[in-house]
Amino acid sequence: GSLEEDKKFLADLEKNCGSKTSLHEEEKQVRAEEVVALADTIKILNDDDALDLFKKALPSAGASFMQMQVTRAEMRQQARAVLSQARSRAPLGVGRQRLDFIGLALRGQKIGFEKITKMIDELVASLKQEQAD
């Protein structure tokens, strides 16, 4: 009786280990894809075009009120386009959630670009940390 139970246990163990191994391999592949997507996101956010865009989005001292409103609307639209591009390359998870949050902030009218710029800086630092880990 004990030998049969041990053989049954061994068969179950081998079956479970096989399924866990394949699951682990899939998870490793997903993690590798996430690392690549994080690197792409960091590259996009660190790109000079993105930096110039967010710098231009900040109001200048010489702009009139009406010009600033048009410029802010255009800059918000361009910033949303950059974020959309970064989001499309980001893996599901915390990085994408943060991009979604920044996008939500851009769609809202009550938050200033200073807060959005700070959020982007925090996201870039977080992504760099995740990439280093």
CSV table of N, CA and C in Angstrom, one decimal:
chain,number,residue,atom,x,y,z
A,1,GLY,N,0.8,-1.2,0.0
A,1,GLY,CA,0.0,0.0,0.0
A,1,GLY,C,0.9,1.3,0.0
A,2,SER,N,1.9,1.3,0.8
A,2,SER,CA,2.7,2.5,0.9
A,2,SER,C,3.5,2.8,-0.3
A,3,LEU,N,4.0,1.7,-1.0
A,3,LEU,CA,4.7,1.9,-2.2
A,3,LEU,C,3.8,2.5,-3.3
A,4,GLU,N,2.6,2.0,-3.4
A,4,GLU,CA,1.6,2.6,-4.4
A,4,GLU,C,1.3,4.0,-4.1
A,5,GLU,N,1.1,4.4,-2.8
A,5,GLU,CA,0.9,5.8,-2.5
A,5,GLU,C,2.1,6.6,-2.8
A,6,ASP,N,3.3,6.1,-2.6
A,6,ASP,CA,4.5,6.9,-2.9
A,6,ASP,C,4.6,7.1,-4.4
A,7,LYS,N,4.3,6.1,-5.2
A,7,LYS,CA,4.3,6.2,-6.7
A,7,LYS,C,3.3,7.2,-7.1
A,8,LYS,N,2.1,7.1,-6.5
A,8,LYS,CA,1.1,8.1,-6.9
A,8,LYS,C,1.5,9.5,-6.6
A,9,PHE,N,2.1,9.7,-5.4
A,9,PHE,CA,2.6,11.0,-4.9
A,9,PHE,C,3.7,11.5,-5.9
A,10,LEU,N,4.6,10.6,-6.3
A,10,LEU,CA,5.6,10.9,-7.2
A,10,LEU,C,5.1,11.4,-8.6
A,11,ALA,N,4.1,10.7,-9.1
A,11,ALA,CA,3.5,11.0,-10.3
A,11,ALA,C,2.8,12.4,-10.3
A,12,ASP,N,2.1,12.6,-9.2
A,12,ASP,CA,1.5,13.9,-9.0
A,12,ASP,C,2.5,15.0,-8.9
A,13,LEU,N,3.6,14.7,-8.2
A,13,LEU,CA,4.7,15.7,-8.0
A,13,LEU,C,5.3,16.1,-9.3
A,14,GLU,N,5.6,15.1,-10.1
A,14,GLU,CA,6.2,15.3,-11.5
A,14,GLU,C,5.2,16.1,-12.3
A,15,LYS,N,3.9,15.8,-12.3
A,15,LYS,CA,2.9,16.5,-13.1
A,15,LYS,C,2.9,18.0,-12.6
A,16,ASN,N,2.8,18.2,-11.3
A,16,ASN,CA,2.8,19.6,-10.8
A,16,ASN,C,4.0,20.3,-11.1
A,17,CYS,N,5.2,19.7,-11.0
A,17,CYS,CA,6.4,20.4,-11.3
A,17,CYS,C,6.5,20.7,-12.7
A,18,GLY,N,6.0,19.9,-13.6
A,18,GLY,CA,6.0,20.2,-15.0
A,18,GLY,C,5.2,21.4,-15.3
A,19,SER,N,4.0,21.4,-14.7
A,19,SER,CA,3.1,22.6,-15.0
A,19,SER,C,3.7,23.9,-14.4
A,20,LYS,N,4.3,23.7,-13.2
A,20,LYS,CA,4.9,24.9,-12.6
A,20,LYS,C,6.1,25.4,-13.4
A,21,THR,N,6.9,24.5,-14.0
A,21,THR,CA,8.0,24.8,-14.8
A,21,THR,C,7.6,25.6,-16.0
A,22,SER,N,6.5,25.1,-16.7
A,22,SER,CA,6.1,25.8,-17.9
A,22,SER,C,5.5,27.2,-17.5
A,23,LEU,N,4.8,27.3,-16.4
A,23,LEU,CA,4.2,28.5,-15.9
A,23,LEU,C,5.4,29.5,-15.6
A,24,HIS,N,6.4,29.0,-15.0
A,24,HIS,CA,7.6,29.8,-14.6
A,24,HIS,C,8.3,30.4,-15.9
A,25,GLU,N,8.4,29.5,-16.9
A,25,GLU,CA,9.0,29.9,-18.2
A,25,GLU,C,8.2,31.0,-18.9
A,26,GLU,N,6.8,30.9,-18.8
A,26,GLU,CA,6.0,31.9,-19.4
A,26,GLU,C,6.2,33.2,-18.6
A,27,GLU,N,6.2,33.1,-17.3
A,27,GLU,CA,6.4,34.3,-16.5
A,27,GLU,C,7.7,35.0,-16.8
A,28,LYS,N,8.8,34.2,-16.9
A,28,LYS,CA,10.1,34.8,-17.3
A,28,LYS,C,10.0,35.5,-18.6
A,29,GLN,N,9.3,34.9,-19.6
A,29,GLN,CA,9.2,35.6,-20.9
A,29,GLN,C,8.4,36.9,-20.7
A,30,VAL,N,7.4,36.9,-20.0
A,30,VAL,CA,6.6,38.2,-19.7
A,30,VAL,C,7.5,39.2,-19.1
A,31,ARG,N,8.2,38.8,-18.1
A,31,ARG,CA,9.1,39.7,-17.4
A,31,ARG,C,10.2,40.3,-18.3
A,32,ALA,N,10.7,39.5,-19.2
A,32,ALA,CA,11.7,40.0,-20.2
A,32,ALA,C,11.0,41.0,-21.1
A,33,GLU,N,9.8,40.7,-21.5
A,33,GLU,CA,9.1,41.7,-22.4
A,33,GLU,C,8.8,43.0,-21.6
A,34,GLU,N,8.5,42.9,-20.3
A,34,GLU,CA,8.2,44.1,-19.5
A,34,GLU,C,9.5,44.9,-19.4
A,35,VAL,N,10.6,44.2,-19.2
A,35,VAL,CA,11.9,45.0,-19.1
A,35,VAL,C,12.2,45.8,-20.4
A,36,VAL,N,12.0,45.1,-21.5
A,36,VAL,CA,12.2,45.8,-22.8
A,36,VAL,C,11.2,47.0,-22.9
A,37,ALA,N,9.9,46.8,-22.6
A,37,ALA,CA,8.9,47.8,-22.7
A,37,ALA,C,9.3,49.0,-21.7
A,38,LEU,N,9.8,48.7,-20.5
A,38,LEU,CA,10.2,49.7,-19.6
A,38,LEU,C,11.4,50.5,-20.1
A,39,ALA,N,12.3,49.8,-20.8
A,39,ALA,CA,13.4,50.5,-21.4
A,39,ALA,C,13.0,51.4,-22.5
A,40,ASP,N,12.0,50.9,-23.3
A,40,ASP,CA,11.4,51.8,-24.4
A,40,ASP,C,10.7,53.0,-23.8
A,41,THR,N,10.0,52.8,-22.7
A,41,THR,CA,9.2,53.9,-22.1
A,41,THR,C,10.2,54.9,-21.5
A,42,ILE,N,11.3,54.5,-20.9
A,42,ILE,CA,12.3,55.4,-20.3
A,42,ILE,C,12.9,56.2,-21.5
A,43,LYS,N,13.2,55.5,-22.6
A,43,LYS,CA,13.8,56.1,-23.7
A,43,LYS,C,12.9,57.2,-24.3
A,44,ILE,N,11.6,56.9,-24.4
A,44,ILE,CA,10.6,57.9,-24.9
A,44,ILE,C,10.5,59.1,-24.0
A,45,LEU,N,10.4,58.8,-22.7
A,45,LEU,CA,10.3,59.9,-21.7
A,45,LEU,C,11.6,60.7,-21.6
A,46,ASN,N,12.7,60.1,-21.8
A,46,ASN,CA,14.0,60.8,-21.8
A,46,ASN,C,14.4,61.5,-23.1
A,47,ASP,N,13.6,61.2,-24.1
A,47,ASP,CA,13.9,61.8,-25.4
A,47,ASP,C,13.8,63.3,-25.4
A,48,ASP,N,14.7,63.9,-26.2
A,48,ASP,CA,14.7,65.4,-26.2
A,48,ASP,C,13.4,66.0,-26.7
A,49,ASP,N,12.7,65.3,-27.6
A,49,ASP,CA,11.4,65.8,-28.1
A,49,ASP,C,10.4,65.9,-27.0
A,50,ALA,N,10.4,64.8,-26.1
A,50,ALA,CA,9.4,64.8,-25.0
A,50,ALA,C,9.8,65.9,-24.0
A,51,LEU,N,11.1,66.0,-23.8
A,51,LEU,CA,11.5,67.1,-22.8
A,51,LEU,C,11.2,68.5,-23.4
A,52,ASP,N,11.4,68.7,-24.7
A,52,ASP,CA,11.1,70.0,-25.3
A,52,ASP,C,9.6,70.2,-25.2
A,53,LEU,N,8.8,69.2,-25.5
A,53,LEU,CA,7.4,69.3,-25.4
A,53,LEU,C,6.9,69.7,-24.1
A,54,PHE,N,7.4,69.1,-23.0
A,54,PHE,CA,6.9,69.4,-21.7
A,54,PHE,C,7.5,70.8,-21.2
A,55,LYS,N,8.7,71.2,-21.7
A,55,LYS,CA,9.2,72.5,-21.4
A,55,LYS,C,8.3,73.6,-22.0
A,56,LYS,N,8.0,73.3,-23.3
A,56,LYS,CA,7.1,74.3,-24.0
A,56,LYS,C,5.7,74.4,-23.4
A,57,ALA,N,5.3,73.3,-22.8
A,57,ALA,CA,4.0,73.3,-22.2
A,57,ALA,C,3.9,74.3,-21.0
A,58,LEU,N,5.0,74.5,-20.4
A,58,LEU,CA,5.0,75.4,-19.2
A,58,LEU,C,4.8,76.9,-19.8
A,59,PRO,N,4.0,77.6,-19.1
A,59,PRO,CA,3.7,79.0,-19.7
A,59,PRO,C,5.0,79.9,-19.6
A,60,SER,N,5.1,80.7,-20.6
A,60,SER,CA,6.2,81.7,-20.6
A,60,SER,C,5.7,83.0,-20.1
A,61,ALA,N,6.6,83.8,-19.6
A,61,ALA,CA,6.3,85.1,-19.0
A,61,ALA,C,5.7,86.1,-20.0
A,62,GLY,N,6.1,86.0,-21.3
A,62,GLY,CA,5.7,87.0,-22.3
A,62,GLY,C,4.4,86.6,-23.0
A,63,ALA,N,3.8,85.5,-22.7
A,63,ALA,CA,2.6,85.1,-23.5
A,63,ALA,C,1.4,85.8,-22.9
A,64,SER,N,0.4,86.2,-23.7
A,64,SER,CA,-0.8,86.8,-23.2
A,64,SER,C,-1.7,85.7,-22.7
A,65,PHE,N,-2.8,86.0,-22.0
A,65,PHE,CA,-3.7,85.1,-21.5
A,65,PHE,C,-4.3,84.2,-22.5
A,66,MET,N,-4.8,84.8,-23.6
A,66,MET,CA,-5.4,84.1,-24.7
A,66,MET,C,-4.5,83.1,-25.4
A,67,GLN,N,-3.3,83.6,-25.7
A,67,GLN,CA,-2.3,82.8,-26.3
A,67,GLN,C,-1.9,81.6,-25.5
A,68,MET,N,-1.8,81.8,-24.2
A,68,MET,CA,-1.5,80.8,-23.2
A,68,MET,C,-2.5,79.7,-23.2
A,69,GLN,N,-3.8,80.1,-23.3
A,69,GLN,CA,-4.9,79.1,-23.3
A,69,GLN,C,-4.8,78.2,-24.5
A,70,VAL,N,-4.6,78.8,-25.7
A,70,VAL,CA,-4.4,78.0,-26.9
A,70,VAL,C,-3.2,77.1,-26.8
A,71,THR,N,-2.1,77.7,-26.4
A,71,THR,CA,-0.8,76.9,-26.3
A,71,THR,C,-1.0,75.8,-25.3
A,72,ARG,N,-1.6,76.0,-24.2
A,72,ARG,CA,-1.8,75.0,-23.2
A,72,ARG,C,-2.7,73.8,-23.8
A,73,ALA,N,-3.7,74.2,-24.5
A,73,ALA,CA,-4.6,73.2,-25.0
A,73,ALA,C,-3.8,72.3,-26.1
A,74,GLU,N,-3.0,73.0,-26.9
A,74,GLU,CA,-2.2,72.3,-27.9
A,74,GLU,C,-1.2,71.4,-27.2
A,75,MET,N,-0.5,72.0,-26.2
A,75,MET,CA,0.5,71.2,-25.5
A,75,MET,C,-0.1,70.0,-24.8
A,76,ARG,N,-1.2,70.2,-24.2
A,76,ARG,CA,-1.9,69.1,-23.5
A,76,ARG,C,-2.2,68.0,-24.5
A,77,GLN,N,-2.6,68.4,-25.7
A,77,GLN,CA,-2.9,67.4,-26.8
A,77,GLN,C,-1.7,66.7,-27.2
A,78,GLN,N,-0.6,67.4,-27.4
A,78,GLN,CA,0.7,66.8,-27.8
A,78,GLN,C,1.2,65.9,-26.7
A,79,ALA,N,1.1,66.4,-25.4
A,79,ALA,CA,1.6,65.6,-24.3
A,79,ALA,C,0.8,64.3,-24.2
A,80,ARG,N,-0.5,64.3,-24.5
A,80,ARG,CA,-1.4,63.1,-24.4
A,80,ARG,C,-0.9,62.2,-25.6
A,81,ALA,N,-0.5,62.7,-26.7
A,81,ALA,CA,0.0,61.9,-27.8
A,81,ALA,C,1.2,61.2,-27.4
A,82,VAL,N,2.2,61.9,-26.8
A,82,VAL,CA,3.4,61.3,-26.3
A,82,VAL,C,3.1,60.2,-25.3
A,83,LEU,N,2.2,60.5,-24.3
A,83,LEU,CA,1.9,59.5,-23.3
A,83,LEU,C,1.2,58.3,-23.9
A,84,SER,N,0.4,58.5,-24.9
A,84,SER,CA,-0.3,57.4,-25.6
A,84,SER,C,0.7,56.5,-26.3
A,85,GLN,N,1.7,57.1,-26.9
A,85,GLN,CA,2.8,56.3,-27.5
A,85,GLN,C,3.5,55.5,-26.5
A,86,ALA,N,3.9,56.1,-25.4
A,86,ALA,CA,4.6,55.4,-24.3
A,86,ALA,C,3.7,54.3,-23.7
A,87,ARG,N,2.4,54.6,-23.5
A,87,ARG,CA,1.5,53.6,-22.9
A,87,ARG,C,1.4,52.4,-23.8
A,88,SER,N,1.3,52.6,-25.1
A,88,SER,CA,1.2,51.5,-26.0
A,88,SER,C,2.4,50.5,-26.0
A,89,ARG,N,3.5,51.0,-25.5
A,89,ARG,CA,4.7,50.2,-25.4
A,89,ARG,C,4.9,49.6,-24.0
A,90,ALA,N,4.2,50.2,-23.0
A,90,ALA,CA,4.3,49.8,-21.6
A,90,ALA,C,3.6,48.5,-21.3
A,91,PRO,N,4.2,47.7,-20.5
A,91,PRO,CA,3.5,46.4,-20.1
A,91,PRO,C,2.4,46.7,-19.2
A,92,LEU,N,1.5,45.8,-19.0
A,92,LEU,CA,0.5,45.9,-18.0
A,92,LEU,C,1.1,46.0,-16.7
A,93,GLY,N,0.6,46.8,-15.8
A,93,GLY,CA,1.2,46.8,-14.4
A,93,GLY,C,1.3,48.3,-14.0
A,94,VAL,N,2.2,48.4,-13.0
A,94,VAL,CA,2.4,49.7,-12.3
A,94,VAL,C,2.8,50.8,-13.3
A,95,GLY,N,3.7,50.5,-14.2
A,95,GLY,CA,4.2,51.6,-15.2
A,95,GLY,C,3.0,52.1,-16.0
A,96,ARG,N,2.2,51.2,-16.5
A,96,ARG,CA,1.1,51.6,-17.4
A,96,ARG,C,0.1,52.3,-16.5
A,97,GLN,N,-0.2,51.9,-15.3
A,97,GLN,CA,-1.1,52.6,-14.4
A,97,GLN,C,-0.6,54.0,-14.2
A,98,ARG,N,0.6,54.2,-14.0
A,98,ARG,CA,1.2,55.6,-13.7
A,98,ARG,C,1.0,56.4,-15.0
A,99,LEU,N,1.2,55.8,-16.2
A,99,LEU,CA,1.0,56.6,-17.4
A,99,LEU,C,-0.4,56.9,-17.6
A,100,ASP,N,-1.3,56.0,-17.2
A,100,ASP,CA,-2.8,56.3,-17.3
A,100,ASP,C,-3.1,57.4,-16.3
A,101,PHE,N,-2.5,57.5,-15.2
A,101,PHE,CA,-2.8,58.5,-14.2
A,101,PHE,C,-2.3,59.9,-14.7
A,102,ILE,N,-1.1,59.9,-15.3
A,102,ILE,CA,-0.6,61.1,-15.9
A,102,ILE,C,-1.5,61.6,-17.0
A,103,GLY,N,-2.0,60.6,-17.9
A,103,GLY,CA,-2.9,61.0,-18.9
A,103,GLY,C,-4.2,61.5,-18.4
A,104,LEU,N,-4.7,60.9,-17.3
A,104,LEU,CA,-5.9,61.4,-16.7
A,104,LEU,C,-5.7,62.9,-16.2
A,105,ALA,N,-4.6,63.1,-15.6
A,105,ALA,CA,-4.3,64.5,-15.1
A,105,ALA,C,-4.2,65.5,-16.2
A,106,LEU,N,-3.7,65.0,-17.4
A,106,LEU,CA,-3.6,65.9,-18.5
A,106,LEU,C,-5.0,66.2,-19.1
A,107,ARG,N,-5.9,65.3,-19.0
A,107,ARG,CA,-7.3,65.5,-19.5
A,107,ARG,C,-8.0,66.5,-18.6
A,108,GLY,N,-7.7,66.4,-17.3
A,108,GLY,CA,-8.3,67.3,-16.4
A,108,GLY,C,-7.8,68.7,-16.5
A,109,GLN,N,-8.6,69.7,-16.2
A,109,GLN,CA,-8.2,71.1,-16.3
A,109,GLN,C,-7.7,71.7,-15.1
A,110,LYS,N,-7.8,71.0,-13.9
A,110,LYS,CA,-7.5,71.7,-12.7
A,110,LYS,C,-6.0,71.5,-12.2
A,111,ILE,N,-5.3,70.6,-12.9
A,111,ILE,CA,-3.9,70.3,-12.5
A,111,ILE,C,-3.0,71.1,-13.4
A,112,GLY,N,-2.0,71.7,-12.8
A,112,GLY,CA,-1.0,72.4,-13.6
A,112,GLY,C,0.1,71.5,-14.1
A,113,PHE,N,0.8,72.0,-15.1
A,113,PHE,CA,1.9,71.2,-15.7
A,113,PHE,C,3.0,71.0,-14.7
A,114,GLU,N,3.2,71.8,-13.7
A,114,GLU,CA,4.2,71.6,-12.7
A,114,GLU,C,4.0,70.2,-12.0
A,115,LYS,N,2.7,69.9,-11.6
A,115,LYS,CA,2.5,68.7,-11.0
A,115,LYS,C,2.7,67.5,-12.0
A,116,ILE,N,2.3,67.7,-13.2
A,116,ILE,CA,2.4,66.7,-14.3
A,116,ILE,C,3.9,66.4,-14.5
A,117,THR,N,4.7,67.5,-14.6
A,117,THR,CA,6.1,67.3,-14.8
A,117,THR,C,6.7,66.6,-13.6
A,118,LYS,N,6.3,66.9,-12.4
A,118,LYS,CA,6.8,66.2,-11.2
A,118,LYS,C,6.4,64.7,-11.3
A,119,MET,N,5.2,64.4,-11.7
A,119,MET,CA,4.7,63.0,-11.8
A,119,MET,C,5.5,62.3,-12.8
A,120,ILE,N,5.9,62.9,-13.9
A,120,ILE,CA,6.7,62.3,-15.0
A,120,ILE,C,8.1,62.0,-14.5
A,121,ASP,N,8.6,63.0,-13.8
A,121,ASP,CA,10.0,62.8,-13.2
A,121,ASP,C,10.0,61.6,-12.2
A,122,GLU,N,8.9,61.5,-11.4
A,122,GLU,CA,8.8,60.4,-10.5
A,122,GLU,C,8.7,59.1,-11.2
A,123,LEU,N,7.9,59.1,-12.3
A,123,LEU,CA,7.7,57.9,-13.1
A,123,LEU,C,9.0,57.4,-13.7
A,124,VAL,N,9.8,58.4,-14.3
A,124,VAL,CA,11.1,58.1,-14.9
A,124,VAL,C,12.0,57.5,-13.9
A,125,ALA,N,12.1,58.1,-12.7
A,125,ALA,CA,12.9,57.6,-11.6
A,125,ALA,C,12.5,56.2,-11.2
A,126,SER,N,11.2,56.0,-11.1
A,126,SER,CA,10.7,54.6,-10.7
A,126,SER,C,11.0,53.6,-11.8
A,127,LEU,N,10.8,54.0,-13.1
A,127,LEU,CA,11.1,53.0,-14.1
A,127,LEU,C,12.6,52.7,-14.2
A,128,LYS,N,13.5,53.7,-14.0
A,128,LYS,CA,14.9,53.5,-13.9
A,128,LYS,C,15.3,52.5,-12.8
A,129,GLN,N,14.6,52.7,-11.6
A,129,GLN,CA,14.9,51.8,-10.5
A,129,GLN,C,14.4,50.4,-10.8
A,130,GLU,N,13.2,50.3,-11.4
A,130,GLU,CA,12.7,48.9,-11.8
A,130,GLU,C,13.6,48.3,-12.8
A,131,GLN,N,14.2,49.1,-13.7
A,131,GLN,CA,15.0,48.5,-14.7
A,131,GLN,C,16.4,48.1,-14.1
A,132,ALA,N,16.8,48.8,-13.1
A,132,ALA,CA,18.1,48.4,-12.4
A,132,ALA,C,17.9,47.2,-11.6
A,133,ASP,N,16.7,46.9,-11.1
A,133,ASP,CA,16.4,45.8,-10.2
A,133,ASP,C,16.3,44.5,-11.0
